């Protein structure tokens, strides 16, 4: 059975009116509701860093940011981990990748990793993959496979969001901040056609917003 971390569950029916929080004017009509306010994201990441440190301890660690979606989660997590590791004698290393899926739908295939400074740098290392969201599980299972192939000693993952949808492939979820309903969400790094990454809260799109930015990424 795959490992499933404990996390904060956001119920299906929990949606806050956008006028209860600060939502930039440029996005107000594109957003239907806020489901995770920014403050709650910060608080949860602080505790997640403690959970990670309790499990991994003072071992040297490489944190791997899966761009683009996890850039905000990543920086917040690194800050919090650095704070809880103030007594550690070993360093945290950070690196950044983009995962390019091949066209086929094999579940355990390799991924092309773009951006790793040196393909040998993961050899023999403890690696924590930091990603924004898991839904089908395909990308994460391929990432784990690829990083193991590069010779990593131990591989964990940390996810900002785990969506309650059936997985196409079962994958371990080691450190998860939030478990969310099956809704298309944006904000805190997650985009819709490259928009909304700068939104501070995690929000559900409105029909109007979905229509307006349908072709924005092309
Ligand atoms: N929003 C943005 N990106 C995503 C989502 C989502 O709900 N699910 C998978 N990638
Ligand atoms: Mg992603």
PDB file of N, CA, C and O in Angstrom, residues 79-140:
ATOM      1  N   UNK A  79      12.545  28.061   3.639  1.00  0.00           N
ATOM      2  CA  UNK A  79      12.688  29.019   4.751  1.00  0.00           C
ATOM      3  C   UNK A  79      12.347  28.349   6.082  1.00  0.00           C
ATOM      4  O   UNK A  79      13.059  28.503   7.066  1.00  0.00           O
ATOM      5  N   UNK A  80      11.246  27.637   6.120  1.00  0.00           N
ATOM      6  CA  UNK A  80      10.803  27.016   7.378  1.00  0.00           C
ATOM      7  C   UNK A  80      11.733  25.875   7.792  1.00  0.00           C
ATOM      8  O   UNK A  80      12.012  25.697   8.972  1.00  0.00           O
ATOM      9  N   UNK A  81      12.205  25.113   6.818  1.00  0.00           N
ATOM     10  CA  UNK A  81      13.129  24.015   7.136  1.00  0.00           C
ATOM     11  C   UNK A  81      14.443  24.562   7.675  1.00  0.00           C
ATOM     12  O   UNK A  81      15.009  24.018   8.620  1.00  0.00           O
ATOM     13  N   UNK A  82      14.904  25.639   7.052  1.00  0.00           N
ATOM     14  CA  UNK A  82      16.145  26.273   7.511  1.00  0.00           C
ATOM     15  C   UNK A  82      15.981  26.721   8.967  1.00  0.00           C
ATOM     16  O   UNK A  82      16.887  26.557   9.776  1.00  0.00           O
ATOM     17  N   UNK A  83      14.807  27.245   9.281  1.00  0.00           N
ATOM     18  CA  UNK A  83      14.566  27.703  10.653  1.00  0.00           C
ATOM     19  C   UNK A  83      14.579  26.536  11.637  1.00  0.00           C
ATOM     20  O   UNK A  83      15.175  26.645  12.706  1.00  0.00           O
ATOM     21  N   UNK A  84      13.954  25.404  11.284  1.00  0.00           N
ATOM     22  CA  UNK A  84      13.941  24.285  12.244  1.00  0.00           C
ATOM     23  C   UNK A  84      15.275  23.543  12.286  1.00  0.00           C
ATOM     24  O   UNK A  84      15.541  22.817  13.231  1.00  0.00           O
ATOM     25  N   UNK A  85      16.118  23.756  11.276  1.00  0.00           N
ATOM     26  CA  UNK A  85      17.424  23.060  11.250  1.00  0.00           C
ATOM     27  C   UNK A  85      18.557  23.931  11.794  1.00  0.00           C
ATOM     28  O   UNK A  85      19.716  23.681  11.511  1.00  0.00           O
ATOM     29  N   UNK A  86      18.220  24.936  12.627  1.00  0.00           N
ATOM     30  CA  UNK A  86      19.253  25.890  13.047  1.00  0.00           C
ATOM     31  C   UNK A  86      20.416  25.232  13.773  1.00  0.00           C
ATOM     32  O   UNK A  86      21.518  25.763  13.804  1.00  0.00           O
ATOM     33  N   UNK A  87      20.194  24.044  14.333  1.00  0.00           N
ATOM     34  CA  UNK A  87      21.266  23.359  15.068  1.00  0.00           C
ATOM     35  C   UNK A  87      22.009  22.321  14.226  1.00  0.00           C
ATOM     36  O   UNK A  87      22.918  21.670  14.718  1.00  0.00           O
ATOM     37  N   UNK A  88      21.592  22.155  12.967  1.00  0.00           N
ATOM     38  CA  UNK A  88      22.156  21.089  12.137  1.00  0.00           C
ATOM     39  C   UNK A  88      23.564  21.432  11.654  1.00  0.00           C
ATOM     40  O   UNK A  88      23.861  22.583  11.373  1.00  0.00           O
ATOM     41  N   UNK A  89      24.363  20.365  11.510  1.00  0.00           N
ATOM     42  CA  UNK A  89      25.735  20.566  11.021  1.00  0.00           C
ATOM     43  C   UNK A  89      25.822  20.287   9.515  1.00  0.00           C
ATOM     44  O   UNK A  89      26.871  20.421   8.916  1.00  0.00           O
ATOM     45  N   UNK A  90      24.720  19.812   8.921  1.00  0.00           N
ATOM     46  CA  UNK A  90      24.738  19.470   7.493  1.00  0.00           C
ATOM     47  C   UNK A  90      23.927  20.490   6.706  1.00  0.00           C
ATOM     48  O   UNK A  90      23.000  21.098   7.235  1.00  0.00           O
ATOM     49  N   UNK A  91      24.302  20.630   5.421  1.00  0.00           N
ATOM     50  CA  UNK A  91      23.652  21.686   4.643  1.00  0.00           C
ATOM     51  C   UNK A  91      22.427  21.185   3.891  1.00  0.00           C
ATOM     52  O   UNK A  91      22.270  19.997   3.637  1.00  0.00           O
ATOM     53  N   UNK A  92      21.587  22.130   3.546  1.00  0.00           N
ATOM     54  CA  UNK A  92      20.472  21.878   2.627  1.00  0.00           C
ATOM     55  C   UNK A  92      20.938  22.352   1.270  1.00  0.00           C
ATOM     56  O   UNK A  92      21.460  23.464   1.148  1.00  0.00           O
ATOM     57  N   UNK A  93      20.753  21.532   0.237  1.00  0.00           N
ATOM     58  CA  UNK A  93      21.036  22.003  -1.114  1.00  0.00           C
ATOM     59  C   UNK A  93      19.706  22.157  -1.826  1.00  0.00           C
ATOM     60  O   UNK A  93      18.763  21.407  -1.554  1.00  0.00           O
ATOM     61  N   UNK A  94      19.627  23.124  -2.734  1.00  0.00           N
ATOM     62  CA  UNK A  94      18.394  23.285  -3.510  1.00  0.00           C
ATOM     63  C   UNK A  94      18.710  23.171  -4.996  1.00  0.00           C
ATOM     64  O   UNK A  94      19.794  23.560  -5.438  1.00  0.00           O
ATOM     65  N   UNK A  95      17.782  22.593  -5.734  1.00  0.00           N
ATOM     66  CA  UNK A  95      17.914  22.612  -7.187  1.00  0.00           C
ATOM     67  C   UNK A  95      16.524  22.673  -7.818  1.00  0.00           C
ATOM     68  O   UNK A  95      15.519  22.479  -7.123  1.00  0.00           O
ATOM     69  N   UNK A  96      16.509  22.967  -9.094  1.00  0.00           N
ATOM     70  CA  UNK A  96      15.253  23.286  -9.770  1.00  0.00           C
ATOM     71  C   UNK A  96      15.134  22.463 -11.041  1.00  0.00           C
ATOM     72  O   UNK A  96      16.077  22.407 -11.828  1.00  0.00           O
ATOM     73  N   UNK A  97      13.983  21.833 -11.222  1.00  0.00           N
ATOM     74  CA  UNK A  97      13.797  21.046 -12.441  1.00  0.00           C
ATOM     75  C   UNK A  97      12.446  21.372 -13.067  1.00  0.00           C
ATOM     76  O   UNK A  97      11.531  21.863 -12.400  1.00  0.00           O
ATOM     77  N   UNK A  98      12.368  21.072 -14.349  1.00  0.00           N
ATOM     78  CA  UNK A  98      11.060  21.012 -14.995  1.00  0.00           C
ATOM     79  C   UNK A  98      10.937  19.601 -15.507  1.00  0.00           C
ATOM     80  O   UNK A  98      11.879  19.031 -16.038  1.00  0.00           O
ATOM     81  N   UNK A  99       9.765  19.028 -15.321  1.00  0.00           N
ATOM     82  CA  UNK A  99       9.554  17.644 -15.710  1.00  0.00           C
ATOM     83  C   UNK A  99       8.777  17.621 -17.008  1.00  0.00           C
ATOM     84  O   UNK A  99       7.678  18.157 -17.102  1.00  0.00           O
ATOM     85  N   UNK A 100       9.393  17.045 -18.018  1.00  0.00           N
ATOM     86  CA  UNK A 100       8.714  16.986 -19.304  1.00  0.00           C
ATOM     87  C   UNK A 100       8.248  15.550 -19.521  1.00  0.00           C
ATOM     88  O   UNK A 100       9.072  14.637 -19.604  1.00  0.00           O
ATOM     89  N   UNK A 101       6.934  15.363 -19.572  1.00  0.00           N
ATOM     90  CA  UNK A 101       6.393  14.013 -19.772  1.00  0.00           C
ATOM     91  C   UNK A 101       6.511  13.636 -21.238  1.00  0.00           C
ATOM     92  O   UNK A 101       6.304  14.467 -22.113  1.00  0.00           O
ATOM     93  N   UNK A 102       6.855  12.391 -21.478  1.00  0.00           N
ATOM     94  CA  UNK A 102       6.780  11.912 -22.851  1.00  0.00           C
ATOM     95  C   UNK A 102       5.316  11.751 -23.212  1.00  0.00           C
ATOM     96  O   UNK A 102       4.453  11.674 -22.337  1.00  0.00           O
ATOM     97  N   UNK A 103       5.035  11.661 -24.500  1.00  0.00           N
ATOM     98  CA  UNK A 103       3.646  11.618 -24.955  1.00  0.00           C
ATOM     99  C   UNK A 103       2.902  10.360 -24.499  1.00  0.00           C
ATOM    100  O   UNK A 103       1.735  10.391 -24.200  1.00  0.00           O
ATOM    101  N   UNK A 104       3.608   9.239 -24.435  1.00  0.00           N
ATOM    102  CA  UNK A 104       2.896   7.997 -24.118  1.00  0.00           C
ATOM    103  C   UNK A 104       2.389   8.008 -22.668  1.00  0.00           C
ATOM    104  O   UNK A 104       2.730   8.867 -21.885  1.00  0.00           O
ATOM    105  N   UNK A 105       1.559   7.020 -22.354  1.00  0.00           N
ATOM    106  CA  UNK A 105       0.917   7.050 -21.043  1.00  0.00           C
ATOM    107  C   UNK A 105       1.432   5.950 -20.111  1.00  0.00           C
ATOM    108  O   UNK A 105       0.773   5.595 -19.154  1.00  0.00           O
ATOM    109  N   UNK A 106       2.622   5.438 -20.399  1.00  0.00           N
ATOM    110  CA  UNK A 106       3.219   4.455 -19.494  1.00  0.00           C
ATOM    111  C   UNK A 106       3.304   5.031 -18.093  1.00  0.00           C
ATOM    112  O   UNK A 106       3.645   6.197 -17.922  1.00  0.00           O
ATOM    113  N   UNK A 107       3.041   4.200 -17.111  1.00  0.00           N
ATOM    114  CA  UNK A 107       2.986   4.743 -15.755  1.00  0.00           C
ATOM    115  C   UNK A 107       4.347   4.836 -15.084  1.00  0.00           C
ATOM    116  O   UNK A 107       4.540   5.630 -14.179  1.00  0.00           O
ATOM    117  N   UNK A 108       5.297   4.023 -15.519  1.00  0.00           N
ATOM    118  CA  UNK A 108       6.571   4.044 -14.792  1.00  0.00           C
ATOM    119  C   UNK A 108       7.723   4.542 -15.654  1.00  0.00           C
ATOM    120  O   UNK A 108       8.871   4.380 -15.307  1.00  0.00           O
ATOM    121  N   UNK A 109       7.393   5.151 -16.780  1.00  0.00           N
ATOM    122  CA  UNK A 109       8.436   5.610 -17.695  1.00  0.00           C
ATOM    123  C   UNK A 109       9.303   6.688 -17.088  1.00  0.00           C
ATOM    124  O   UNK A 109       8.978   7.286 -16.073  1.00  0.00           O
ATOM    125  N   UNK A 110      10.428   6.929 -17.762  1.00  0.00           N
ATOM    126  CA  UNK A 110      11.333   7.990 -17.315  1.00  0.00           C
ATOM    127  C   UNK A 110      10.776   9.334 -17.747  1.00  0.00           C
ATOM    128  O   UNK A 110      10.041   9.433 -18.714  1.00  0.00           O
ATOM    129  N   UNK A 111      11.184  10.361 -17.040  1.00  0.00           N
ATOM    130  CA  UNK A 111      10.841  11.717 -17.425  1.00  0.00           C
ATOM    131  C   UNK A 111      12.109  12.402 -17.891  1.00  0.00           C
ATOM    132  O   UNK A 111      13.193  12.094 -17.391  1.00  0.00           O
ATOM    133  N   UNK A 112      11.936  13.332 -18.798  1.00  0.00           N
ATOM    134  CA  UNK A 112      13.094  14.154 -19.144  1.00  0.00           C
ATOM    135  C   UNK A 112      13.162  15.281 -18.117  1.00  0.00           C
ATOM    136  O   UNK A 112      12.186  16.014 -17.944  1.00  0.00           O
ATOM    137  N   UNK A 113      14.268  15.366 -17.402  1.00  0.00           N
ATOM    138  CA  UNK A 113      14.403  16.426 -16.408  1.00  0.00           C
ATOM    139  C   UNK A 113      15.185  17.571 -17.018  1.00  0.00           C
ATOM    140  O   UNK A 113      16.301  17.381 -17.496  1.00  0.00           O
ATOM    141  N   UNK A 114      14.585  18.746 -17.014  1.00  0.00           N
ATOM    142  CA  UNK A 114      15.260  19.906 -17.581  1.00  0.00           C
ATOM    143  C   UNK A 114      15.737  20.774 -16.435  1.00  0.00           C
ATOM    144  O   UNK A 114      14.957  21.057 -15.521  1.00  0.00           O
ATOM    145  N   UNK A 115      17.000  21.161 -16.460  1.00  0.00           N
ATOM    146  CA  UNK A 115      17.437  22.177 -15.510  1.00  0.00           C
ATOM    147  C   UNK A 115      18.340  21.706 -14.401  1.00  0.00           C
ATOM    148  O   UNK A 115      18.938  22.524 -13.703  1.00  0.00           O
ATOM    149  N   UNK A 116      18.470  20.406 -14.194  1.00  0.00           N
ATOM    150  CA  UNK A 116      19.356  19.924 -13.138  1.00  0.00           C
ATOM    151  C   UNK A 116      20.782  20.343 -13.489  1.00  0.00           C
ATOM    152  O   UNK A 116      21.232  20.106 -14.609  1.00  0.00           O
ATOM    153  N   UNK A 117      21.511  20.950 -12.529  1.00  0.00           N
ATOM    154  CA  UNK A 117      22.823  21.502 -12.899  1.00  0.00           C
ATOM    155  C   UNK A 117      23.803  20.400 -13.297  1.00  0.00           C
ATOM    156  O   UNK A 117      24.684  20.621 -14.111  1.00  0.00           O
ATOM    157  N   UNK A 118      23.629  19.180 -12.713  1.00  0.00           N
ATOM    158  CA  UNK A 118      24.588  18.129 -13.007  1.00  0.00           C
ATOM    159  C   UNK A 118      23.878  16.801 -12.731  1.00  0.00           C
ATOM    160  O   UNK A 118      23.394  16.580 -11.622  1.00  0.00           O
ATOM    161  N   UNK A 119      23.804  15.943 -13.736  1.00  0.00           N
ATOM    162  CA  UNK A 119      23.039  14.699 -13.602  1.00  0.00           C
ATOM    163  C   UNK A 119      23.600  13.780 -12.518  1.00  0.00           C
ATOM    164  O   UNK A 119      22.908  12.911 -12.014  1.00  0.00           O
ATOM    165  N   UNK A 120      24.877  13.999 -12.156  1.00  0.00           N
ATOM    166  CA  UNK A 120      25.483  13.163 -11.116  1.00  0.00           C
ATOM    167  C   UNK A 120      25.228  13.674  -9.706  1.00  0.00           C
ATOM    168  O   UNK A 120      25.565  13.021  -8.734  1.00  0.00           O
ATOM    169  N   UNK A 121      24.648  14.876  -9.627  1.00  0.00           N
ATOM    170  CA  UNK A 121      24.581  15.492  -8.298  1.00  0.00           C
ATOM    171  C   UNK A 121      23.633  14.763  -7.339  1.00  0.00           C
ATOM    172  O   UNK A 121      23.725  14.949  -6.133  1.00  0.00           O
ATOM    173  N   UNK A 122      22.756  13.919  -7.869  1.00  0.00           N
ATOM    174  CA  UNK A 122      21.817  13.225  -6.982  1.00  0.00           C
ATOM    175  C   UNK A 122      22.335  11.864  -6.525  1.00  0.00           C
ATOM    176  O   UNK A 122      21.751  11.224  -5.658  1.00  0.00           O
ATOM    177  N   UNK A 123      23.432  11.450  -7.131  1.00  0.00           N
ATOM    178  CA  UNK A 123      23.990  10.125  -6.809  1.00  0.00           C
ATOM    179  C   UNK A 123      24.330  10.013  -5.320  1.00  0.00           C
ATOM    180  O   UNK A 123      25.030  10.856  -4.776  1.00  0.00           O
ATOM    181  N   UNK A 124      23.773   8.999  -4.676  1.00  0.00           N
ATOM    182  CA  UNK A 124      24.092   8.762  -3.260  1.00  0.00           C
ATOM    183  C   UNK A 124      23.480   9.770  -2.295  1.00  0.00           C
ATOM    184  O   UNK A 124      23.806   9.770  -1.110  1.00  0.00           O
ATOM    185  N   UNK A 125      22.586  10.631  -2.784  1.00  0.00           N
ATOM    186  CA  UNK A 125      22.043  11.701  -1.931  1.00  0.00           C
ATOM    187  C   UNK A 125      20.623  11.407  -1.460  1.00  0.00           C
ATOM    188  O   UNK A 125      19.895  10.638  -2.086  1.00  0.00           O
ATOM    189  N   UNK A 126      20.243  12.056  -0.355  1.00  0.00           N
ATOM    190  CA  UNK A 126      18.843  12.078   0.073  1.00  0.00           C
ATOM    191  C   UNK A 126      18.156  13.204  -0.675  1.00  0.00           C
ATOM    192  O   UNK A 126      18.640  14.337  -0.669  1.00  0.00           O
ATOM    193  N   UNK A 127      17.041  12.872  -1.319  1.00  0.00           N
ATOM    194  CA  UNK A 127      16.371  13.870  -2.161  1.00  0.00           C
ATOM    195  C   UNK A 127      14.919  14.029  -1.708  1.00  0.00           C
ATOM    196  O   UNK A 127      14.209  13.046  -1.515  1.00  0.00           O
ATOM    197  N   UNK A 128      14.512  15.274  -1.532  1.00  0.00           N
ATOM    198  CA  UNK A 128      13.103  15.567  -1.254  1.00  0.00           C
ATOM    199  C   UNK A 128      12.533  16.312  -2.464  1.00  0.00           C
ATOM    200  O   UNK A 128      12.927  17.444  -2.752  1.00  0.00           O
ATOM    201  N   UNK A 129      11.633  15.643  -3.169  1.00  0.00           N
ATOM    202  CA  UNK A 129      10.979  16.262  -4.332  1.00  0.00           C
ATOM    203  C   UNK A 129       9.868  17.167  -3.796  1.00  0.00           C
ATOM    204  O   UNK A 129       9.040  16.723  -2.990  1.00  0.00           O
ATOM    205  N   UNK A 130       9.841  18.411  -4.239  1.00  0.00           N
ATOM    206  CA  UNK A 130       8.815  19.347  -3.767  1.00  0.00           C
ATOM    207  C   UNK A 130       7.938  19.731  -4.954  1.00  0.00           C
ATOM    208  O   UNK A 130       8.406  20.384  -5.894  1.00  0.00           O
ATOM    209  N   UNK A 131       6.680  19.310  -4.918  1.00  0.00           N
ATOM    210  CA  UNK A 131       5.787  19.583  -6.053  1.00  0.00           C
ATOM    211  C   UNK A 131       4.491  20.215  -5.555  1.00  0.00           C
ATOM    212  O   UNK A 131       4.152  20.124  -4.380  1.00  0.00           O
ATOM    213  N   UNK A 132       3.784  20.844  -6.486  1.00  0.00           N
ATOM    214  CA  UNK A 132       2.588  21.576  -6.076  1.00  0.00           C
ATOM    215  C   UNK A 132       1.379  20.669  -5.859  1.00  0.00           C
ATOM    216  O   UNK A 132       0.670  20.821  -4.882  1.00  0.00           O
ATOM    217  N   UNK A 133       1.170  19.704  -6.766  1.00  0.00           N
ATOM    218  CA  UNK A 133      -0.101  18.980  -6.688  1.00  0.00           C
ATOM    219  C   UNK A 133       0.054  17.574  -7.250  1.00  0.00           C
ATOM    220  O   UNK A 133       0.812  17.348  -8.190  1.00  0.00           O
ATOM    221  N   UNK A 134      -0.638  16.631  -6.639  1.00  0.00           N
ATOM    222  CA  UNK A 134      -0.722  15.293  -7.223  1.00  0.00           C
ATOM    223  C   UNK A 134      -2.190  15.016  -7.502  1.00  0.00           C
ATOM    224  O   UNK A 134      -3.054  15.309  -6.681  1.00  0.00           O
ATOM    225  N   UNK A 135      -2.468  14.562  -8.720  1.00  0.00           N
ATOM    226  CA  UNK A 135      -3.851  14.127  -9.018  1.00  0.00           C
ATOM    227  C   UNK A 135      -3.856  12.716  -9.610  1.00  0.00           C
ATOM    228  O   UNK A 135      -4.187  11.769  -8.919  1.00  0.00           O
ATOM    229  N   UNK A 136      -3.399  12.533 -10.849  1.00  0.00           N
ATOM    230  CA  UNK A 136      -3.370  11.175 -11.394  1.00  0.00           C
ATOM    231  C   UNK A 136      -2.240  10.348 -10.768  1.00  0.00           C
ATOM    232  O   UNK A 136      -2.301   9.129 -10.735  1.00  0.00           O
ATOM    233  N   UNK A 137      -1.209  11.023 -10.293  1.00  0.00           N
ATOM    234  CA  UNK A 137      -0.045  10.334  -9.719  1.00  0.00           C
ATOM    235  C   UNK A 137       1.018  10.014 -10.766  1.00  0.00           C
ATOM    236  O   UNK A 137       2.123   9.593 -10.419  1.00  0.00           O
ATOM    237  N   UNK A 138       0.692  10.227 -12.048  1.00  0.00           N
ATOM    238  CA  UNK A 138       1.613   9.842 -13.126  1.00  0.00           C
ATOM    239  C   UNK A 138       2.940  10.591 -13.066  1.00  0.00           C
ATOM    240  O   UNK A 138       4.005   9.983 -13.093  1.00  0.00           O
ATOM    241  N   UNK A 139       2.860  11.918 -12.976  1.00  0.00           N
ATOM    242  CA  UNK A 139       4.096  12.707 -12.974  1.00  0.00           C
ATOM    243  C   UNK A 139       4.960  12.344 -11.770  1.00  0.00           C
ATOM    244  O   UNK A 139       6.166  12.143 -11.899  1.00  0.00           O
ATOM    245  N   UNK A 140       4.329  12.245 -10.604  1.00  0.00           N
ATOM    246  CA  UNK A 140       5.119  11.958  -9.399  1.00  0.00           C
ATOM    247  C   UNK A 140       5.751  10.572  -9.466  1.00  0.00           C
ATOM    248  O   UNK A 140       6.911  10.397  -9.095  1.00  0.00           O
TER     249      UNK A 140
END
